Coordinates of N, CA and C in Angstrom, one line a residue:
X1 N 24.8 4.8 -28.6 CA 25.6 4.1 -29.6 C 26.8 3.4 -28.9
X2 N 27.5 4.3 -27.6 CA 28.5 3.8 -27.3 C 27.9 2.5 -26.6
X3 N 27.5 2.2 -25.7 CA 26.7 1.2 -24.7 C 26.9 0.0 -25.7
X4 N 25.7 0.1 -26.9 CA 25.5 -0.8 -27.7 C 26.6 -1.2 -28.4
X5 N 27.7 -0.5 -28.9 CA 29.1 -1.2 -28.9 C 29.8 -1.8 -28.4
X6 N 29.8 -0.9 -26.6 CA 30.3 -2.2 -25.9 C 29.8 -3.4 -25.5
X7 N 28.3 -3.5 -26.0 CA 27.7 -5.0 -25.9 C 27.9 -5.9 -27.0
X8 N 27.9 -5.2 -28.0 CA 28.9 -6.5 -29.4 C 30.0 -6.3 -29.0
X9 N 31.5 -5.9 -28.3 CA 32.6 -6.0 -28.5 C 32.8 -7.4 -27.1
X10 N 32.1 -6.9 -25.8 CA 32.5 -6.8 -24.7 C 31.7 -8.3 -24.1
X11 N 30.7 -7.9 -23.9 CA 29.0 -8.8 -23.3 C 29.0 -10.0 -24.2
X12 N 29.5 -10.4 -25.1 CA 29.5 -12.2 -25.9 C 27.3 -12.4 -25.7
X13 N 26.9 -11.1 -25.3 CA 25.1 -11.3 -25.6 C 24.6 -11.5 -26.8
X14 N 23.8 -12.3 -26.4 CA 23.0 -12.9 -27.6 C 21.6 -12.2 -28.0
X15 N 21.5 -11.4 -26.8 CA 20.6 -10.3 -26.9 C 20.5 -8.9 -26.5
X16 N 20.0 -7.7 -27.1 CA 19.9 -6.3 -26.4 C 19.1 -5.7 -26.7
X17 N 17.9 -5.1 -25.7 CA 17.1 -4.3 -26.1 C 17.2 -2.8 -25.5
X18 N 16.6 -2.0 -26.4 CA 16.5 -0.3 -26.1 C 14.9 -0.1 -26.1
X19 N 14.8 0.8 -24.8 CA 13.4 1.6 -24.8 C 13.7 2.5 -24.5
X20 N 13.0 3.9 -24.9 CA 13.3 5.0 -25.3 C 11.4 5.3 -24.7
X21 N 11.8 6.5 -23.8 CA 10.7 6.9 -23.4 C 10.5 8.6 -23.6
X22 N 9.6 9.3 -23.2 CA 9.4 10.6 -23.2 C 8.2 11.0 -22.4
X23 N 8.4 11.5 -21.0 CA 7.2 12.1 -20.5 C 7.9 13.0 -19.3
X24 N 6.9 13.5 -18.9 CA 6.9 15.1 -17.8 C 8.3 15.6 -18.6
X25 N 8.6 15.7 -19.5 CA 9.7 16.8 -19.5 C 11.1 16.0 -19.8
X26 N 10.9 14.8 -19.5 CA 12.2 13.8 -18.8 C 12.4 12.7 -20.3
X27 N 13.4 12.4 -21.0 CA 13.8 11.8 -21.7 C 14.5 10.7 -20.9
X28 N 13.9 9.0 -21.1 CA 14.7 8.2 -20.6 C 14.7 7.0 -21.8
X29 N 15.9 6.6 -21.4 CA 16.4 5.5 -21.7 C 17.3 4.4 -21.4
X30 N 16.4 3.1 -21.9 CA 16.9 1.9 -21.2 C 17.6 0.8 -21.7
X31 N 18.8 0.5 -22.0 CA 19.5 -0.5 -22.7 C 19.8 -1.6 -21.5
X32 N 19.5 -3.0 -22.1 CA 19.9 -3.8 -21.4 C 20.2 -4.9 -22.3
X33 N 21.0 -5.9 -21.9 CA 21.6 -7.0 -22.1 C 21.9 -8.2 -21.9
X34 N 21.8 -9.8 -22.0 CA 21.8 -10.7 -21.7 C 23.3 -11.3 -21.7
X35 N 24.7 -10.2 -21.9 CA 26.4 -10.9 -21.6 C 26.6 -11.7 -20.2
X36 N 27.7 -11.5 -20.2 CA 28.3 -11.9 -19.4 C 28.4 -10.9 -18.1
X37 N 28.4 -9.8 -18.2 CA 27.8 -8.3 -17.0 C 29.5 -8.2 -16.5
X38 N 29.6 -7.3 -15.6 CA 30.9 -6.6 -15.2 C 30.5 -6.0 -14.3
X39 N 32.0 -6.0 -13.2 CA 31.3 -5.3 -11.8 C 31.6 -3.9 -12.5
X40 N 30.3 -3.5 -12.2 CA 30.5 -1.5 -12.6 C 31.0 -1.0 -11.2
X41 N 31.3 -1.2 -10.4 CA 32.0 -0.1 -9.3 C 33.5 -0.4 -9.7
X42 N 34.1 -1.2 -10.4 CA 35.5 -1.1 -10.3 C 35.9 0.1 -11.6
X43 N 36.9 0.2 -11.3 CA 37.7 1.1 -11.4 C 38.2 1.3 -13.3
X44 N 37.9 2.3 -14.1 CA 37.7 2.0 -15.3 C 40.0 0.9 -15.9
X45 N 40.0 1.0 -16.7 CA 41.2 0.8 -17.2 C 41.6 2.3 -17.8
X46 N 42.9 2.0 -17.5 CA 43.6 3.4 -18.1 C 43.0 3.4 -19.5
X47 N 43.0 4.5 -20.1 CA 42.5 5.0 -21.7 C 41.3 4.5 -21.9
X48 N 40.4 3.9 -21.0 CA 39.1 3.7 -21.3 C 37.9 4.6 -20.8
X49 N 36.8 5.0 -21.6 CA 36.2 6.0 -20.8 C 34.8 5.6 -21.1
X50 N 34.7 4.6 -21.6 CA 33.0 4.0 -21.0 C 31.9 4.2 -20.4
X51 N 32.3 4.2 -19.1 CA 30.9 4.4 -18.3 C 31.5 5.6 -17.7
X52 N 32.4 6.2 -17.6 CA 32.9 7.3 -17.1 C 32.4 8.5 -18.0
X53 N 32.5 8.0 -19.5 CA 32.4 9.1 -20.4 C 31.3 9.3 -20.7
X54 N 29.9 7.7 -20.1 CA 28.3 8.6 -20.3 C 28.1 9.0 -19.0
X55 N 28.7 8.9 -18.1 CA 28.6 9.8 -16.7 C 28.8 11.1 -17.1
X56 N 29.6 11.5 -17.3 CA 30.4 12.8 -18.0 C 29.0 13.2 -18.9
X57 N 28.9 12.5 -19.8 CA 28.5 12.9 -21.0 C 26.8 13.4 -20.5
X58 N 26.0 12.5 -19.2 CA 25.2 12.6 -18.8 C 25.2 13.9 -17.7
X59 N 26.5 14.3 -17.1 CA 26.3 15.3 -16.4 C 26.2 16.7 -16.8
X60 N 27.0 16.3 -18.0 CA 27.0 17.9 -19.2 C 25.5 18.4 -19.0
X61 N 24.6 17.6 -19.5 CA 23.5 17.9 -19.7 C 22.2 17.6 -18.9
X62 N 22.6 17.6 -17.6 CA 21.8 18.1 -16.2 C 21.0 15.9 -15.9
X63 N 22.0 15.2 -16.9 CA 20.6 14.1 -16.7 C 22.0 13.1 -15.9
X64 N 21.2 11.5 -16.0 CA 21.5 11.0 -14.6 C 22.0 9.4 -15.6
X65 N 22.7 8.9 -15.2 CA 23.2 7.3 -15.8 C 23.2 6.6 -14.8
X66 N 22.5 5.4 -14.4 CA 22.1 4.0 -13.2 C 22.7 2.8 -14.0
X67 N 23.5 2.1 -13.4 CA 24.3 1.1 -14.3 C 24.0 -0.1 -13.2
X68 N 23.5 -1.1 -13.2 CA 23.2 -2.6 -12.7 C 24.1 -4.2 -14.1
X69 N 24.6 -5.0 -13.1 CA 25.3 -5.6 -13.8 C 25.6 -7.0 -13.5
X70 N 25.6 -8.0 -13.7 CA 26.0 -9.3 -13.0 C 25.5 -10.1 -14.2
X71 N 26.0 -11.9 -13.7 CA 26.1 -12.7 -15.3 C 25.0 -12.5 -15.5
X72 N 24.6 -12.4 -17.2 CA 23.6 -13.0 -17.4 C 22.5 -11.8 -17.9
X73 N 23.5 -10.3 -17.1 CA 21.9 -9.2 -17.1 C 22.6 -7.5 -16.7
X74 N 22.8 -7.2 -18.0 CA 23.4 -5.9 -17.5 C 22.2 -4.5 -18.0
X75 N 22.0 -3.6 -17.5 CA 21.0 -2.8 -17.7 C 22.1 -1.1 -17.3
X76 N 21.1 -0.1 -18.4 CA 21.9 0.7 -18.3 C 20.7 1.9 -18.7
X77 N 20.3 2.8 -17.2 CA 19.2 3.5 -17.6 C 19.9 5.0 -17.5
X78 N 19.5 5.9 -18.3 CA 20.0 7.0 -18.8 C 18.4 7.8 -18.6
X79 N 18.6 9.2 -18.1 CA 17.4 9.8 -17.6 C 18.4 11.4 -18.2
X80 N 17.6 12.1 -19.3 CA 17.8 13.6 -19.4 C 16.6 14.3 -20.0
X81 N 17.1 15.9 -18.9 CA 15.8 16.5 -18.7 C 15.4 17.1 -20.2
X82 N 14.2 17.8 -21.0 CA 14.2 18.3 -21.6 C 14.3 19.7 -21.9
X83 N 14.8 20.4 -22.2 CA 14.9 21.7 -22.3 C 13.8 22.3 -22.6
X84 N 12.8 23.2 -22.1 CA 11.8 23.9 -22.8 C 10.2 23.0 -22.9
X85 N 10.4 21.6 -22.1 CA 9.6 20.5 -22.4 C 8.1 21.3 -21.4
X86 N 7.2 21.1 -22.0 CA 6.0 21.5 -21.5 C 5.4 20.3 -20.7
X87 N 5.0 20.5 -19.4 CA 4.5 19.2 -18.4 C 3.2 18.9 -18.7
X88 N 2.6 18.2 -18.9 CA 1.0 17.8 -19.4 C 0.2 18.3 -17.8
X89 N -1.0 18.9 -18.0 CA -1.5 19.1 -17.0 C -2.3 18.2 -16.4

């Protein structure tokens, strides 16, 4: 939810898609977007917690956040494990 807010507030995209997967155990998901993109290695702004806070939010719970960004094409893959998830043999 947060992601997809900052792509209406932030990204001026005219498009965003979500895929949402489920296999070995591993819950992933993939939001991407056609804005304007943002370098993700800089440094957040004071009182903002964005990509800090699904890093955070992704570490609580053992899984992983990959953030790629530039004009035109920002993608944001989110990987967490499942608790109790049975592996297909």
């Amino acid at each position: 939810q947060e992601a997809l807010t900052n792509i209406a507030k932030h990204a001026g995209a005219t498009r965003a898609s979500v895929d949402l997967h489920c296999a070995g155990g591993m819950l992933s998901l993939e939001i991407e977007d056609d804005g304007r993109g943002f370098d993700a290695a800089a440094p957040a702004r004071p009182g903002a917690f964005g990509l800090h806070g699904l890093r955070e939010r992704m570490r609580a719970v053992g899984g992983e956040l990959e953030v790629s960004s530039g004009p035109g094409r920002t993608t944001l893959m989110l990987w967490v494990p499942l608790p109790g998830a049975v592996e297909a043999a």
